PDB file of C-alpha atoms and ligand atoms in Angstrom:
ATOM      1  CA  MET V  98    -106.986  87.814 -52.458  1.00 50.00           C
ATOM      2  CA  ALA V  99    -105.441  90.190 -49.932  1.00 60.00           C
ATOM      3  CA  SER V 100    -103.537  88.518 -47.101  1.00 71.00           C
ATOM      4  CA  ALA V 101    -101.174  89.709 -44.375  1.00 72.00           C
ATOM      5  CA  ASP V 102     -98.150  89.362 -46.659  1.00 89.00           C
ATOM      6  CA  THR V 103     -99.726  91.123 -49.643  1.00 96.00           C
ATOM      7  CA  LYS V 104     -97.376  93.848 -50.891  1.00 98.00           C
ATOM      8  CA  LYS V 105     -98.991  97.060 -52.035  1.00 98.00           C
ATOM      9  CA  ALA V 106     -97.783  99.432 -54.747  1.00 98.00           C
ATOM     10  CA  LEU V 107     -99.299 102.733 -55.892  1.00 99.00           C
ATOM     11  CA  PHE V 108     -98.186 104.588 -59.030  1.00 99.00           C
ATOM     12  CA  ILE V 109     -98.502 108.373 -59.035  1.00 98.00           C
ATOM     13  CA  CYS V 110     -98.279 111.131 -61.618  1.00 99.00           C
ATOM     14  CA  LEU V 111     -99.857 114.554 -62.042  1.00 98.00           C
ATOM     15  CA  GLY V 112    -103.107 113.654 -63.777  1.00 98.00           C
ATOM     16  CA  ASN V 113    -103.395 109.818 -63.522  1.00 98.00           C
ATOM     17  CA  ILE V 114    -104.352 109.676 -67.196  1.00 98.00           C
ATOM     18  CA  CYS V 115    -100.968 109.208 -68.939  1.00 98.00           C
ATOM     19  CA  ARG V 116     -97.925 107.886 -67.070  1.00 99.00           C
ATOM     20  CA  SER V 117     -99.229 106.271 -63.873  1.00 99.00           C
ATOM     21  CA  PRO V 118    -101.948 104.213 -65.618  1.00 98.00           C
ATOM     22  CA  ILE V 119     -99.310 102.872 -68.024  1.00 98.00           C
ATOM     23  CA  ALA V 120     -96.953 102.050 -65.126  1.00 99.00           C
ATOM     24  CA  GLU V 121     -99.824 100.450 -63.178  1.00 98.00           C
ATOM     25  CA  GLY V 122    -100.951  98.362 -66.175  1.00 98.00           C
ATOM     26  CA  VAL V 123     -97.377  97.280 -66.878  1.00 98.00           C
ATOM     27  CA  PHE V 124     -96.729  96.321 -63.249  1.00 98.00           C
ATOM     28  CA  ILE V 125     -99.995  94.328 -63.065  1.00 98.00           C
ATOM     29  CA  LYS V 126     -98.943  92.436 -66.215  1.00 98.00           C
ATOM     30  CA  THR V 127     -95.367  91.939 -64.973  1.00 98.00           C
ATOM     31  CA  VAL V 128     -96.627  90.527 -61.679  1.00 98.00           C
ATOM     32  CA  LYS V 129     -99.175  88.267 -63.432  1.00 98.00           C
ATOM     33  CA  ASP V 130     -96.668  87.001 -65.987  1.00 98.00           C
ATOM     34  CA  SER V 131     -94.315  86.018 -63.155  1.00 98.00           C
ATOM     35  CA  GLY V 132     -97.093  84.131 -61.313  1.00 97.00           C
ATOM     36  CA  GLN V 133     -97.238  86.543 -58.363  1.00 97.00           C
ATOM     37  CA  ALA V 134    -100.651  88.149 -58.917  1.00 97.00           C
ATOM     38  CA  ASP V 135    -101.934  86.945 -55.542  1.00 97.00           C
ATOM     39  CA  LYS V 136     -99.032  88.628 -53.723  1.00 97.00           C
ATOM     40  CA  TRP V 137     -99.625  92.205 -54.889  1.00 98.00           C
ATOM     41  CA  GLU V 138    -102.245  94.923 -54.573  1.00 98.00           C
ATOM     42  CA  ILE V 139    -101.668  97.558 -57.264  1.00 98.00           C
ATOM     43  CA  ASP V 140    -103.317 100.894 -58.070  1.00 98.00           C
ATOM     44  CA  SER V 141    -102.526 104.353 -59.431  1.00 99.00           C
ATOM     45  CA  ALA V 142    -103.620 107.877 -58.579  1.00 99.00           C
ATOM     46  CA  ALA V 143    -103.112 111.556 -59.386  1.00 99.00           C
ATOM     47  CA  LEU V 144    -101.583 114.417 -57.476  1.00 99.00           C
ATOM     48  CA  GLY V 145    -104.143 116.753 -59.072  1.00 98.00           C
ATOM     49  CA  SER V 146    -107.920 116.502 -59.236  1.00 98.00           C
ATOM     50  CA  TRP V 147    -108.489 117.646 -62.859  1.00 98.00           C
ATOM     51  CA  HIS V 148    -109.207 114.223 -64.363  1.00 98.00           C
ATOM     52  CA  VAL V 149    -110.836 112.329 -61.475  1.00 98.00           C
ATOM     53  CA  GLY V 150    -113.283 109.743 -62.843  1.00 98.00           C
ATOM     54  CA  ASN V 151    -111.818 109.852 -66.360  1.00 98.00           C
ATOM     55  CA  HIS V 152    -110.383 107.034 -68.442  1.00 98.00           C
ATOM     56  CA  PRO V 153    -106.713 107.383 -69.404  1.00 98.00           C
ATOM     57  CA  ASP V 154    -105.766 109.599 -72.368  1.00 98.00           C
ATOM     58  CA  TYR V 155    -106.511 107.744 -75.640  1.00 98.00           C
ATOM     59  CA  ARG V 156    -102.765 107.666 -76.447  1.00 98.00           C
ATOM     60  CA  ALA V 157    -102.040 105.827 -73.177  1.00 98.00           C
ATOM     61  CA  LEU V 158    -104.851 103.365 -73.932  1.00 98.00           C
ATOM     62  CA  ASP V 159    -103.554 102.828 -77.493  1.00 98.00           C
ATOM     63  CA  VAL V 160    -100.019 102.131 -76.272  1.00 98.00           C
ATOM     64  CA  MET V 161    -101.258  99.678 -73.644  1.00 98.00           C
ATOM     65  CA  LYS V 162    -103.502  97.922 -76.172  1.00 98.00           C
ATOM     66  CA  SER V 163    -100.639  97.616 -78.654  1.00 98.00           C
ATOM     67  CA  HIS V 164     -98.608  95.818 -75.966  1.00 98.00           C
ATOM     68  CA  HIS V 165    -101.489  93.612 -74.736  1.00 98.00           C
ATOM     69  CA  VAL V 166    -101.747  95.425 -71.405  1.00 98.00           C
ATOM     70  CA  GLN V 167    -105.358  95.353 -70.202  1.00 96.00           C
ATOM     71  CA  TYR V 168    -106.580  98.458 -68.418  1.00 97.00           C
ATOM     72  CA  SER V 169    -109.989  99.575 -67.189  1.00 96.00           C
ATOM     73  CA  ASN V 170    -109.344 101.783 -64.134  1.00 98.00           C
ATOM     74  CA  ARG V 171    -110.323 105.429 -63.947  1.00 98.00           C
ATOM     75  CA  ALA V 172    -108.413 108.345 -62.474  1.00 98.00           C
ATOM     76  CA  ARG V 173    -108.572 109.099 -58.775  1.00 98.00           C
ATOM     77  CA  GLN V 174    -106.650 111.517 -56.568  1.00 98.00           C
ATOM     78  CA  ILE V 175    -104.160 110.382 -53.925  1.00 98.00           C
ATOM     79  CA  LYS V 176    -105.461 110.680 -50.355  1.00 98.00           C
ATOM     80  CA  GLU V 177    -103.749 110.717 -46.969  1.00 98.00           C
ATOM     81  CA  ASN V 178    -104.697 107.133 -46.203  1.00 98.00           C
ATOM     82  CA  ASP V 179    -102.739 105.948 -49.264  1.00 98.00           C
ATOM     83  CA  PHE V 180     -99.531 106.827 -47.386  1.00 98.00           C
ATOM     84  CA  HIS V 181    -100.602 104.472 -44.565  1.00 98.00           C
ATOM     85  CA  HIS V 182    -101.980 101.717 -46.805  1.00 98.00           C
ATOM     86  CA  TYR V 183     -99.325 101.289 -49.507  1.00 98.00           C
ATOM     87  CA  ASP V 184     -95.817  99.888 -48.986  1.00 98.00           C
ATOM     88  CA  PHE V 185     -94.436 101.567 -52.104  1.00 98.00           C
ATOM     89  CA  ILE V 186     -95.554 104.804 -53.737  1.00 99.00           C
ATOM     90  CA  PHE V 187     -93.865 105.583 -57.056  1.00 99.00           C
ATOM     91  CA  GLY V 188     -93.510 109.001 -58.647  1.00 99.00           C
ATOM     92  CA  MET V 189     -92.553 109.545 -62.270  1.00 99.00           C
ATOM     93  CA  ASP V 190     -90.292 112.621 -62.045  1.00 98.00           C
ATOM     94  CA  GLU V 191     -88.567 114.872 -59.518  1.00 98.00           C
ATOM     95  CA  GLU V 192     -91.571 117.186 -59.299  1.00 98.00           C
ATOM     96  CA  ASN V 193     -93.828 114.250 -58.387  1.00 98.00           C
ATOM     97  CA  MET V 194     -91.300 113.188 -55.731  1.00 98.00           C
ATOM     98  CA  ARG V 195     -91.140 116.671 -54.184  1.00 98.00           C
ATOM     99  CA  GLU V 196     -94.927 116.828 -54.014  1.00 98.00           C
ATOM    100  CA  LEU V 197     -95.226 113.295 -52.572  1.00 98.00           C
ATOM    101  CA  LYS V 198     -92.687 114.157 -49.862  1.00 98.00           C
ATOM    102  CA  ARG V 199     -94.518 117.382 -49.093  1.00 98.00           C
ATOM    103  CA  ARG V 200     -97.867 115.565 -48.688  1.00 98.00           C
ATOM    104  CA  SER V 201     -96.475 112.557 -46.831  1.00 98.00           C
ATOM    105  CA  PRO V 202     -97.793 112.418 -43.247  1.00 98.00           C
ATOM    106  CA  LYS V 203     -95.228 112.016 -40.421  1.00 95.00           C
ATOM    107  CA  ASN V 204     -96.124 108.402 -39.658  1.00 96.00           C
ATOM    108  CA  SER V 205     -96.396 107.333 -43.320  1.00 97.00           C
ATOM    109  CA  LYS V 206     -95.659 103.666 -43.936  1.00 97.00           C
ATOM    110  CA  ALA V 207     -94.995 104.032 -47.668  1.00 98.00           C
ATOM    111  CA  GLN V 208     -91.538 104.147 -49.192  1.00 98.00           C
ATOM    112  CA  LEU V 209     -91.528 106.971 -51.735  1.00 98.00           C
ATOM    113  CA  LEU V 210     -89.620 105.831 -54.812  1.00 98.00           C
ATOM    114  CA  MET V 211     -88.986 107.266 -58.246  1.00 98.00           C
ATOM    115  CA  LEU V 212     -89.855 104.514 -60.714  1.00 99.00           C
ATOM    116  CA  GLY V 213     -87.026 105.515 -63.075  1.00 98.00           C
ATOM    117  CA  ASP V 214     -84.434 104.779 -60.392  1.00 98.00           C
ATOM    118  CA  PHE V 215     -84.993 101.088 -61.248  1.00 98.00           C
ATOM    119  CA  ASP V 216     -84.130 101.562 -64.923  1.00 98.00           C
ATOM    120  CA  PRO V 217     -81.118  99.398 -65.852  1.00 98.00           C
ATOM    121  CA  GLU V 218     -80.500 101.856 -68.721  1.00 98.00           C
ATOM    122  CA  GLY V 219     -80.378 104.773 -66.269  1.00 98.00           C
ATOM    123  CA  ASP V 220     -83.153 106.821 -67.925  1.00 98.00           C
ATOM    124  CA  ARG V 221     -84.456 108.134 -64.604  1.00 98.00           C
ATOM    125  CA  ILE V 222     -87.149 110.631 -65.536  1.00 98.00           C
ATOM    126  CA  ILE V 223     -90.490 109.455 -66.938  1.00 98.00           C
ATOM    127  CA  ARG V 224     -91.397 112.664 -68.729  1.00 98.00           C
ATOM    128  CA  ASP V 225     -94.951 114.020 -68.881  1.00 98.00           C
ATOM    129  CA  PRO V 226     -96.188 113.363 -72.463  1.00 98.00           C
ATOM    130  CA  TYR V 227     -99.648 114.948 -71.999  1.00 98.00           C
ATOM    131  CA  TYR V 228     -98.960 118.113 -74.019  1.00 98.00           C
ATOM    132  CA  ASP V 229     -97.111 116.304 -76.835  1.00 98.00           C
ATOM    133  CA  ASP V 230     -98.775 116.339 -80.250  1.00 97.00           C
ATOM    134  CA  ASP V 231     -97.965 112.688 -80.914  1.00 97.00           C
ATOM    135  CA  SER V 232     -97.753 109.432 -78.973  1.00 97.00           C
ATOM    136  CA  HIS V 233     -93.994 108.826 -78.923  1.00 98.00           C
ATOM    137  CA  GLY V 234     -93.720 109.925 -75.297  1.00 98.00           C
ATOM    138  CA  PHE V 235     -96.377 107.377 -74.341  1.00 98.00           C
ATOM    139  CA  GLU V 236     -94.483 104.541 -76.009  1.00 98.00           C
ATOM    140  CA  LYS V 237     -91.315 105.731 -74.247  1.00 98.00           C
ATOM    141  CA  CYS V 238     -93.186 105.729 -70.923  1.00 98.00           C
ATOM    142  CA  TYR V 239     -94.289 102.145 -71.642  1.00 98.00           C
ATOM    143  CA  GLN V 240     -90.710 101.049 -72.416  1.00 98.00           C
ATOM    144  CA  GLN V 241     -89.300 102.730 -69.299  1.00 98.00           C
ATOM    145  CA  SER V 242     -92.090 101.275 -67.133  1.00 99.00           C
ATOM    146  CA  THR V 243     -91.467  97.787 -68.511  1.00 98.00           C
ATOM    147  CA  ARG V 244     -87.747  97.896 -67.690  1.00 98.00           C
ATOM    148  CA  CYS V 245     -88.275  99.437 -64.251  1.00 98.00           C
ATOM    149  CA  CYS V 246     -91.158  97.197 -63.161  1.00 98.00           C
ATOM    150  CA  LYS V 247     -89.173  94.082 -64.085  1.00 98.00           C
ATOM    151  CA  VAL V 248     -86.156  95.169 -62.022  1.00 98.00           C
ATOM    152  CA  PHE V 249     -88.277  96.350 -59.091  1.00 98.00           C
ATOM    153  CA  LEU V 250     -90.204  93.065 -58.999  1.00 98.00           C
ATOM    154  CA  GLU V 251     -87.006  91.008 -59.127  1.00 98.00           C
ATOM    155  CA  LYS V 252     -85.831  92.922 -56.040  1.00 98.00           C
ATOM    156  CA  HIS V 253     -89.096  92.346 -54.180  1.00 95.00           C
ATOM    157  CA  SER V 254     -89.978  88.723 -55.024  1.00 91.00           C
TER     158      SER V 254
HETATM  159  P1  4NP X1047     -99.895 112.498 -66.363  1.00 62.26           P
HETATM  160  O1  4NP X1047    -100.050 113.635 -67.483  1.00 62.26           O
HETATM  161  O2  4NP X1047     -99.447 113.214 -65.107  1.00 62.26           O
HETATM  162  O3  4NP X1047     -98.824 111.594 -66.899  1.00 62.26           O
HETATM  163  O4  4NP X1047    -101.250 111.854 -66.243  1.00 62.26           O
HETATM  164  C1  4NP X1047    -100.814 114.788 -67.283  1.00 62.26           C
HETATM  165  C2  4NP X1047    -102.168 114.765 -67.545  1.00 62.26           C
HETATM  166  C3  4NP X1047    -102.923 115.915 -67.385  1.00 62.26           C
HETATM  167  C4  4NP X1047    -102.326 117.076 -66.967  1.00 62.26           C
HETATM  168  C5  4NP X1047    -100.958 117.102 -66.684  1.00 62.26           C
HETATM  169  C6  4NP X1047    -100.204 115.950 -66.842  1.00 62.26           C
HETATM  170  N1  4NP X1047    -103.085 118.274 -66.827  1.00 62.26           N
HETATM  171  O5  4NP X1047    -102.506 119.320 -66.493  1.00 62.26           O
HETATM  172  O6  4NP X1047    -104.301 118.239 -67.024  1.00 62.26           O
END
C-alpha cells in the first residue's frame, strides 16, 4: 500500500526487455526478502518505444525464472511525469545516464543513479546483452543487479 513515506524506484534501459526488467525483478525480490515490500514502489521503463507492450526477452525471463524471480510486467516507455513521481531513477550504462539527464525536466524530483555504482565489486557498467547470441550477458546482468540492489537497499533502509 502506498503511503507518504513510500520510496519509489524506477529502473531504466534502452528497450525495457533485457536489463531493466531483470533489475526491477531483483529489486522487488530483495525488498520482499528483507521484509520491506510495503515501503517501496518499484517499476521499470524504456528510453525507446520499440518494445512497448512486450514481455521481456525470453533470455531475461529464463534467467529470472532460474533464480526464482517472479516477473509479469510488460515494457513501457519513460514519461516526463516519472521524473516527478520517482525518488530514484536508475540507468544501466553511461549512455542511459546521458539520455536520462538530457530528458530530465528542470524541477525533477528524481535522483538519477547508475545502478552499477552500487556494485561492491566495482563492475559499474551493466552492458546491453540484447544482440548477444547466448544468455551469458543476461546472467551477468542478474548477478550485477543482485549485488547492487542489496547494497542500495542497505543504504536506504
Ligand atoms: P535493454 O536491451 O535496453 O537491456 O532492454 C535492448 C533491447 C532492445 C533494443 C536495444 C537494447 N533494441 O534496439 O531493440
